Amino acid sequence: MDKGKLKSNLLLITYAILLFLTLQNWPLVMNVLKEGIHLIIPFIYGFVIAYLLNKPFNFFYNKVFKFDIKTKYTLLKHIRKPIALAVTYLSIFTIFIVIISLLVPQLATSIETLTRDLPEHYKAAQQFALTTFEDLKLPNEFILDIQQYASQIVQQVLNFLYTALPNVLDSIFSITSSITNIIFGFIISVYLLSSKEKLVLQGQKLLLAFTPTSFANQVIRVSQLTHKTFGNFISGQILDAFILGLMCFISMSILRMPYALLVSVIIGLSNMIPILGPILGAIPTTFIILMANPTHPIQALWFIILIIILQQIDGDIIYPRVVGNSIGLSGLWVMFAILVAGGKFGIVGMIIGVPTFAIIYTLLREATYTKLKTKKIKITEKDIEE
C-alpha cells in the first residue's frame, strides 16, 4: 500500500476512534470543558476588554500621540505605547465612573418610584377604561373580554417589572462576586493590547510552520475579515445606540414626559439588537409611560409617535453613516441572522449573529464569484428579469 494512503487511513482511523470515545464519554468531556472554561475565564474577560478597547487605544496611539521622533528623543519612542495605554484606560475608567455616578442613582429612583406607584396607576387605568366603555355604551360581554385580556397583559408586564428590572440592578451591584476575574481580566487586557502585534505575528508563524501554506493564508484572511467585521459592527452599534438614547432623552425632556432617563436607557440598549431591538424596547417603555399617567393615554400615543420618528431618523440617516455598509448584508439577511441566532442563543445570538452571518455571506460570495469566473460564466440581474 502507498505510504501516503496508509498515513491517511491511519489518521482517519485515529479520528474515528477519538470521535467514538468522545461520544461515549460525552458527560465527562463536557465537565472537562466546563472546568477548562472556568479556569480561563480571566483570559476570556481580558480578550473581550482588549478587543473593545482596541479602537480607543489605536486612536490615542496613532492619532493623539503620533509625533515625529528624532534620534535623540528615542525615550519618547519607548514610552509612546505606555502613555497611550494609560490614557486609554484612564479615559474609560473616568467615563465609566461618571456614567455610574449619574445614571445608576436616577435609574434606581425611577424604578423604585415606578414599582411603588404601579398599583395606584393600574387602578386608575381600570377606572378610566370602565368610564370610557360606559360612555361608548359597549356590550357587557365585549367589556368583560377586553378586561380579561388587559388583565393578563398587565399582569405579565407587572411580573416583568417586579422581577426583571430589580434583578438587573441586583446584577449590576452584585458584580463584586466576580471582581477578581474582572481585575485579572483588565490586567490581562493590558498585556494583550501592548503586545497584540507580537501575538498576531506569533500566531501567523505557527500557522505557516505547521499547516499547509494555502490553509494558513486562508485562516489569516478569514481572521482579518472577522476582526474588521466585528470591530466595525460593535463600535458602530455602540455609537448608534448612544446617539439614539441621547436623542430620546432630549426629546422626552423637551416634551416633559416622565421617566425620561430610564426610558432612554432602555431604548438605547435595545437598539443594540438590529431591526428587532427598537420593537423590543418600545413595548415596555410605552407601558411605563402609560402607567405614569393612565388617565391620559394620549401621552403614550405621543411617545409611540416620537419613537417612530426617532427610529426613522436613526434608520435612514444615522445608522447608515455610523455603521454604513461594513457588514455587507441586506435587510432580509439581517432578519434571517437575527431569527436563527436569536432562536438558538437568545439576546447574545441576536447581537453577534449579524456580523457572524456577514462573514459567512462574504466568504460564500467570494467563493461563488471565483467559481463562476473559473467556469467563465457571467450572470447579471438582467438575465433573471421576467
Short mmCIF file of C-alpha atoms in Angstrom, two decimals:
data_model
loop_
_atom_site.label_atom_id
_atom_site.label_comp_id
_atom_site.label_asym_id
_atom_site.label_seq_id
_atom_site.Cartn_x
_atom_site.Cartn_y
_atom_site.Cartn_z
CA MET A 1 0.00 0.00 0.00
CA ASP A 2 1.16 3.53 -0.78
CA LYS A 3 2.70 5.29 2.23
CA GLY A 4 0.53 8.34 1.65
CA LYS A 5 -2.66 6.27 1.61
CA LEU A 6 -1.52 4.34 4.68
CA LYS A 7 -0.91 7.57 6.56
CA SER A 8 -4.31 8.96 5.53
CA ASN A 9 -6.07 5.76 6.57
CA LEU A 10 -4.30 5.74 9.94
CA LEU A 11 -5.31 9.35 10.54
CA LEU A 12 -8.89 8.57 9.56
CA ILE A 13 -9.00 5.58 11.92
CA THR A 14 -7.49 7.67 14.72
CA TYR A 15 -10.07 10.43 14.26
CA ALA A 16 -12.88 7.86 14.19
CA ILE A 17 -11.67 6.28 17.45
CA LEU A 18 -11.34 9.68 19.12
CA LEU A 19 -14.83 10.67 17.95
CA PHE A 20 -16.27 7.39 19.25
CA LEU A 21 -14.56 7.79 22.64
CA THR A 22 -15.77 11.40 22.84
CA LEU A 23 -19.38 10.45 22.16
CA GLN A 24 -19.19 7.53 24.58
CA ASN A 25 -17.90 9.78 27.36
CA TRP A 26 -19.80 12.93 26.44
CA PRO A 27 -20.77 13.93 30.04
CA LEU A 28 -17.14 13.60 31.13
CA VAL A 29 -15.96 15.60 28.12
CA MET A 30 -18.47 18.37 28.87
CA ASN A 31 -17.38 18.51 32.52
CA VAL A 32 -13.74 18.78 31.45
CA LEU A 33 -14.65 21.56 29.00
CA LYS A 34 -16.60 23.44 31.68
CA GLU A 35 -13.69 23.19 34.09
CA GLY A 36 -11.32 24.36 31.39
CA ILE A 37 -13.53 27.33 30.54
CA HIS A 38 -13.84 28.18 34.22
CA LEU A 39 -10.05 28.28 34.52
CA ILE A 40 -9.59 30.59 31.53
CA ILE A 41 -12.47 32.99 32.40
CA PRO A 42 -9.99 35.78 33.30
CA PHE A 43 -8.38 35.37 29.87
CA ILE A 44 -11.82 35.50 28.20
CA TYR A 45 -12.58 38.71 30.10
CA GLY A 46 -9.18 40.05 29.16
CA PHE A 47 -9.68 39.28 25.47
CA VAL A 48 -13.14 40.89 25.41
CA ILE A 49 -11.91 44.01 27.25
CA ALA A 50 -8.86 44.30 24.99
CA TYR A 51 -10.99 43.88 21.88
CA LEU A 52 -13.44 46.57 22.99
CA LEU A 53 -10.61 48.96 23.89
CA ASN A 54 -8.61 48.27 20.74
CA LYS A 55 -10.10 51.14 18.73
CA PRO A 56 -9.74 53.77 21.51
CA PHE A 57 -6.15 52.60 22.02
CA ASN A 58 -5.42 52.83 18.29
CA PHE A 59 -6.88 56.34 18.27
CA PHE A 60 -4.58 57.55 21.07
CA TYR A 61 -1.57 55.63 19.78
CA ASN A 62 -1.86 56.51 16.08
CA LYS A 63 -3.57 59.92 16.22
CA VAL A 64 -3.06 61.73 19.51
CA PHE A 65 0.48 60.61 20.28
CA LYS A 66 1.67 60.33 16.71
CA PHE A 67 4.54 62.78 16.63
CA ASP A 68 7.84 62.90 14.78
CA ILE A 69 10.54 61.46 16.97
CA LYS A 70 14.12 62.28 16.14
CA THR A 71 17.01 60.02 17.06
CA LYS A 72 17.92 61.98 20.17
CA TYR A 73 14.36 61.54 21.51
CA THR A 74 14.35 57.72 21.46
CA LEU A 75 12.92 57.75 25.00
CA LEU A 76 9.65 59.15 23.66
CA LYS A 77 9.50 56.30 21.17
CA HIS A 78 9.67 53.77 24.01
CA ILE A 79 7.09 55.46 26.24
CA ARG A 80 4.63 56.23 23.44
CA LYS A 81 2.73 52.95 23.83
CA PRO A 82 2.61 53.03 27.67
CA ILE A 83 1.27 56.59 27.52
CA ALA A 84 -1.41 55.60 25.01
CA LEU A 85 -2.37 52.60 27.18
CA ALA A 86 -2.53 54.72 30.33
CA VAL A 87 -4.65 57.40 28.67
CA THR A 88 -6.97 54.77 27.17
CA TYR A 89 -7.69 53.05 30.47
CA LEU A 90 -7.86 56.34 32.37
CA SER A 91 -10.40 57.70 29.88
CA ILE A 92 -12.54 54.54 30.05
CA PHE A 93 -12.46 54.46 33.86
CA THR A 94 -13.36 58.15 34.03
CA ILE A 95 -16.29 57.74 31.63
CA PHE A 96 -17.46 54.63 33.50
CA ILE A 97 -17.33 56.35 36.89
CA VAL A 98 -19.18 59.42 35.59
CA ILE A 99 -21.89 57.29 33.99
CA ILE A 100 -22.32 55.15 37.11
CA SER A 101 -22.45 58.15 39.44
CA LEU A 102 -25.01 59.97 37.28
CA LEU A 103 -27.03 57.13 35.83
CA VAL A 104 -27.40 54.44 38.48
CA PRO A 105 -28.95 56.63 41.24
CA GLN A 106 -31.50 58.10 38.81
CA LEU A 107 -32.29 54.67 37.35
CA ALA A 108 -32.74 53.20 40.82
CA THR A 109 -35.03 56.08 41.82
CA SER A 110 -37.07 55.76 38.64
CA ILE A 111 -37.51 52.01 39.04
CA GLU A 112 -38.35 52.32 42.73
CA THR A 113 -40.93 55.04 42.07
CA LEU A 114 -42.44 53.14 39.16
CA THR A 115 -42.81 49.86 41.03
CA ARG A 116 -44.20 51.66 44.12
CA ASP A 117 -46.84 53.60 42.19
CA LEU A 118 -47.85 50.84 39.77
CA PRO A 119 -50.83 49.54 41.83
CA GLU A 120 -52.40 53.02 42.03
CA HIS A 121 -51.76 53.65 38.34
CA TYR A 122 -53.28 50.30 37.48
CA LYS A 123 -56.46 51.07 39.45
CA ALA A 124 -56.70 54.49 37.81
CA ALA A 125 -56.28 52.90 34.37
CA GLN A 126 -59.05 50.39 35.15
CA GLN A 127 -61.42 53.15 36.27
CA PHE A 128 -60.62 55.23 33.20
CA ALA A 129 -61.26 52.24 30.92
CA LEU A 130 -64.60 51.43 32.60
CA THR A 131 -65.76 55.03 32.33
CA THR A 132 -64.77 55.14 28.67
CA PHE A 133 -66.56 51.88 27.89
CA GLU A 134 -69.72 53.09 29.62
CA ASP A 135 -69.66 56.33 27.66
CA LEU A 136 -69.31 54.35 24.42
CA LYS A 137 -72.16 52.02 25.51
CA LEU A 138 -70.31 48.88 24.52
CA PRO A 139 -71.85 45.42 25.21
CA ASN A 140 -71.02 43.96 28.61
CA GLU A 141 -69.64 40.75 27.08
CA PHE A 142 -67.22 42.77 24.97
CA ILE A 143 -66.13 44.79 28.01
CA LEU A 144 -65.54 41.62 30.06
CA ASP A 145 -63.41 40.10 27.29
CA ILE A 146 -61.32 43.27 26.99
CA GLN A 147 -60.87 43.41 30.77
CA GLN A 148 -59.75 39.79 30.84
CA TYR A 149 -57.20 40.24 28.06
CA ALA A 150 -55.98 43.53 29.51
CA SER A 151 -55.57 41.97 32.96
CA GLN A 152 -53.47 39.16 31.51
CA ILE A 153 -51.24 41.55 29.60
CA VAL A 154 -50.85 43.90 32.54
CA GLN A 155 -50.05 41.02 34.88
CA GLN A 156 -47.32 39.79 32.59
CA VAL A 157 -45.81 43.26 32.31
CA LEU A 158 -46.09 43.74 36.07
CA ASN A 159 -44.28 40.46 36.65
CA PHE A 160 -41.54 41.66 34.32
CA LEU A 161 -41.21 45.00 36.08
CA TYR A 162 -41.28 43.50 39.57
CA THR A 163 -38.74 40.78 38.78
CA ALA A 164 -36.64 41.64 35.74
CA LEU A 165 -35.84 45.28 36.44
CA PRO A 166 -34.82 44.80 40.10
CA ASN A 167 -32.81 41.76 39.03
CA VAL A 168 -30.95 43.94 36.53
CA LEU A 169 -29.96 46.32 39.30
CA ASP A 170 -29.05 43.41 41.57
CA SER A 171 -26.84 42.04 38.80
CA ILE A 172 -25.14 45.40 38.42
CA PHE A 173 -24.45 45.73 42.13
CA SER A 174 -23.57 42.05 42.65
CA ILE A 175 -20.81 42.25 40.07
CA THR A 176 -18.37 42.24 43.00
CA SER A 177 -18.87 38.48 43.23
CA SER A 178 -16.63 38.09 40.18
CA ILE A 179 -14.47 41.12 40.88
CA THR A 180 -11.30 39.01 40.98
CA ASN A 181 -11.82 37.69 37.46
CA ILE A 182 -12.62 41.20 36.23
CA ILE A 183 -9.47 42.65 37.81
CA PHE A 184 -7.34 39.91 36.28
CA GLY A 185 -9.21 40.46 33.02
CA PHE A 186 -8.18 44.13 32.97
CA ILE A 187 -4.58 43.21 33.76
CA ILE A 188 -4.52 40.61 31.00
CA SER A 189 -6.12 43.08 28.57
CA VAL A 190 -3.20 45.48 29.16
CA TYR A 191 -0.73 42.77 28.15
CA LEU A 192 -2.85 41.82 25.14
CA LEU A 193 -3.10 45.42 23.90
CA SER A 194 0.57 46.18 24.49
CA SER A 195 1.77 43.08 22.65
CA LYS A 196 -1.02 42.48 20.13
CA GLU A 197 1.26 42.86 17.09
CA LYS A 198 3.72 40.34 18.52
CA LEU A 199 0.93 37.87 19.38
CA VAL A 200 -0.59 38.14 15.90
CA LEU A 201 2.83 37.60 14.32
CA GLN A 202 3.46 34.56 16.51
CA GLY A 203 0.08 33.10 15.54
CA GLN A 204 0.81 33.60 11.85
CA LYS A 205 4.22 31.95 12.21
CA LEU A 206 2.69 28.91 13.94
CA LEU A 207 0.07 28.55 11.21
CA LEU A 208 2.59 28.86 8.39
CA ALA A 209 5.03 26.49 10.10
CA PHE A 210 2.66 23.62 10.98
CA THR A 211 -0.10 23.83 8.34
CA PRO A 212 -0.15 23.98 4.54
CA THR A 213 0.56 27.46 3.23
CA SER A 214 -2.76 27.76 1.39
CA PHE A 215 -4.68 26.76 4.53
CA ALA A 216 -2.68 29.17 6.71
CA ASN A 217 -3.24 32.07 4.32
CA GLN A 218 -6.98 31.30 4.25
CA VAL A 219 -7.17 31.26 8.06
CA ILE A 220 -5.28 34.56 8.24
CA ARG A 221 -7.59 36.15 5.68
CA VAL A 222 -10.74 34.93 7.47
CA SER A 223 -9.33 36.17 10.79
CA GLN A 224 -8.70 39.62 9.31
CA LEU A 225 -12.22 39.70 7.83
CA THR A 226 -13.70 38.61 11.18
CA HIS A 227 -11.78 41.28 13.06
CA LYS A 228 -12.82 44.00 10.63
CA THR A 229 -16.49 42.98 10.52
CA PHE A 230 -16.92 42.56 14.27
CA GLY A 231 -14.94 45.70 15.06
CA ASN A 232 -16.97 47.90 12.72
CA PHE A 233 -20.25 46.34 13.82
CA ILE A 234 -19.67 46.60 17.58
CA SER A 235 -18.27 50.13 17.56
CA GLY A 236 -20.98 51.26 15.16
CA GLN A 237 -23.77 49.70 17.23
CA ILE A 238 -22.49 51.25 20.46
CA LEU A 239 -22.23 54.71 18.93
CA ASP A 240 -25.62 54.40 17.23
CA ALA A 241 -27.27 53.24 20.48
CA PHE A 242 -25.73 56.17 22.36
CA ILE A 243 -26.91 58.70 19.77
CA LEU A 244 -30.45 57.28 19.73
CA GLY A 245 -30.64 57.17 23.53
CA LEU A 246 -29.40 60.76 23.74
CA MET A 247 -31.95 61.94 21.16
CA CYS A 248 -34.70 60.13 23.04
CA PHE A 249 -33.69 61.72 26.36
CA ILE A 250 -33.53 65.24 24.89
CA SER A 251 -36.87 64.83 23.10
CA MET A 252 -38.63 63.43 26.17
CA SER A 253 -37.19 66.17 28.37
CA ILE A 254 -38.45 68.86 25.96
CA LEU A 255 -41.90 67.23 25.85
CA ARG A 256 -41.85 66.81 29.66
CA MET A 257 -42.51 63.09 29.53
CA PRO A 258 -41.95 61.03 32.71
CA TYR A 259 -39.05 58.67 33.34
CA ALA A 260 -37.01 60.20 30.52
CA LEU A 261 -33.69 58.75 31.67
CA LEU A 262 -34.99 55.25 32.38
CA VAL A 263 -36.87 55.06 29.07
CA SER A 264 -33.92 56.46 27.09
CA VAL A 265 -31.54 53.89 28.57
CA ILE A 266 -33.93 51.06 27.65
CA ILE A 267 -34.38 52.42 24.12
CA GLY A 268 -30.63 52.86 23.65
CA LEU A 269 -29.71 49.41 24.97
CA SER A 270 -32.45 47.66 22.99
CA ASN A 271 -31.22 49.37 19.84
CA MET A 272 -28.04 47.28 20.12
CA ILE A 273 -30.16 44.47 18.63
CA PRO A 274 -30.59 45.20 14.90
CA ILE A 275 -34.14 45.54 13.47
CA LEU A 276 -35.98 43.83 16.35
CA GLY A 277 -34.33 45.94 19.07
CA PRO A 278 -36.49 49.07 18.64
CA ILE A 279 -39.66 46.94 18.84
CA LEU A 280 -38.44 45.11 21.94
CA GLY A 281 -37.58 48.40 23.60
CA ALA A 282 -40.75 50.27 22.62
CA ILE A 283 -43.17 47.76 24.18
CA PRO A 284 -42.12 48.04 27.87
CA THR A 285 -41.29 51.75 27.62
CA THR A 286 -44.74 52.55 26.19
CA PHE A 287 -46.28 50.69 29.12
CA ILE A 288 -44.09 52.67 31.53
CA ILE A 289 -45.27 55.96 30.01
CA LEU A 290 -48.88 54.78 30.08
CA MET A 291 -48.71 53.73 33.73
CA ALA A 292 -47.15 57.04 34.72
CA ASN A 293 -50.37 58.80 33.70
CA PRO A 294 -53.03 56.15 32.97
CA THR A 295 -55.92 58.61 32.80
CA HIS A 296 -54.26 60.38 29.84
CA PRO A 297 -53.26 57.66 27.37
CA ILE A 298 -52.67 60.32 24.72
CA GLN A 299 -49.21 60.80 26.25
CA ALA A 300 -48.33 57.17 25.47
CA LEU A 301 -49.58 57.74 21.93
CA TRP A 302 -47.32 60.78 21.55
CA PHE A 303 -44.44 58.67 22.89
CA ILE A 304 -45.09 55.99 20.24
CA ILE A 305 -45.09 58.68 17.55
CA LEU A 306 -41.84 60.08 18.96
CA ILE A 307 -40.16 56.65 18.91
CA ILE A 308 -41.30 56.04 15.32
CA ILE A 309 -39.84 59.40 14.25
CA LEU A 310 -36.57 58.75 16.08
CA GLN A 311 -36.30 55.27 14.59
CA GLN A 312 -36.86 56.65 11.09
CA ILE A 313 -34.14 59.26 11.63
CA ASP A 314 -31.83 56.59 13.01
CA GLY A 315 -32.56 54.04 10.28
CA ASP A 316 -32.41 56.45 7.34
CA ILE A 317 -29.70 58.90 8.40
CA ILE A 318 -27.65 57.92 11.47
CA TYR A 319 -27.27 54.14 11.16
CA PRO A 320 -26.07 54.13 7.52
CA ARG A 321 -23.48 56.80 8.32
CA VAL A 322 -22.31 55.33 11.64
CA VAL A 323 -22.31 51.64 10.74
CA GLY A 324 -22.52 52.04 6.96
CA ASN A 325 -22.39 49.00 4.75
CA SER A 326 -19.49 47.48 6.70
CA ILE A 327 -21.37 44.24 7.41
CA GLY A 328 -22.44 43.88 3.76
CA LEU A 329 -25.88 42.37 4.44
CA SER A 330 -29.30 43.35 3.14
CA GLY A 331 -32.25 43.75 5.49
CA LEU A 332 -33.60 40.30 4.60
CA TRP A 333 -30.40 38.51 5.58
CA VAL A 334 -30.05 40.61 8.72
CA MET A 335 -33.53 39.48 9.76
CA PHE A 336 -32.63 35.87 8.92
CA ALA A 337 -29.45 36.04 11.01
CA ILE A 338 -31.31 37.56 13.96
CA LEU A 339 -34.11 34.99 13.94
CA VAL A 340 -31.81 31.97 13.57
CA ALA A 341 -29.09 33.07 16.01
CA GLY A 342 -31.60 34.61 18.42
CA GLY A 343 -33.72 31.46 18.44
CA LYS A 344 -30.68 29.38 19.34
CA PHE A 345 -28.66 31.69 21.62
CA GLY A 346 -31.14 34.36 22.78
CA ILE A 347 -30.19 38.03 23.08
CA VAL A 348 -26.46 37.33 22.66
CA GLY A 349 -27.23 35.45 19.46
CA MET A 350 -29.24 38.38 18.11
CA ILE A 351 -26.25 40.69 18.65
CA ILE A 352 -23.39 38.51 17.36
CA GLY A 353 -25.47 36.66 14.78
CA VAL A 354 -25.45 39.54 12.29
CA PRO A 355 -21.66 40.02 11.99
CA THR A 356 -21.13 36.23 12.08
CA PHE A 357 -23.57 35.71 9.21
CA ALA A 358 -21.99 38.69 7.40
CA ILE A 359 -18.63 36.89 7.47
CA ILE A 360 -20.17 33.65 6.15
CA TYR A 361 -22.03 35.62 3.48
CA THR A 362 -18.87 37.42 2.35
CA LEU A 363 -16.83 34.20 2.13
CA LEU A 364 -19.62 32.42 0.26
CA ARG A 365 -19.99 35.34 -2.15
CA GLU A 366 -16.24 35.41 -2.86
CA ALA A 367 -16.17 31.63 -3.41
CA THR A 368 -19.18 31.86 -5.74
CA TYR A 369 -17.63 34.62 -7.84
CA THR A 370 -14.36 32.67 -8.03
CA LYS A 371 -16.16 29.52 -9.23
CA LEU A 372 -18.20 31.49 -11.80
CA LYS A 373 -15.04 33.16 -13.08
CA THR A 374 -13.30 29.79 -13.36
CA LYS A 375 -16.23 28.40 -15.36
CA LYS A 376 -16.34 31.61 -17.41
CA ILE A 377 -19.99 32.20 -16.51
CA LYS A 378 -21.39 35.72 -16.39
CA ILE A 379 -24.83 36.36 -14.94
CA THR A 380 -26.48 39.67 -14.04
CA GLU A 381 -29.82 40.82 -12.72
CA LYS A 382 -30.98 41.46 -16.29
CA ASP A 383 -30.61 37.75 -17.06
CA ILE A 384 -33.26 36.82 -14.48
CA GLU A 385 -35.77 39.57 -15.21
CA GLU A 386 -39.16 38.37 -16.42
#
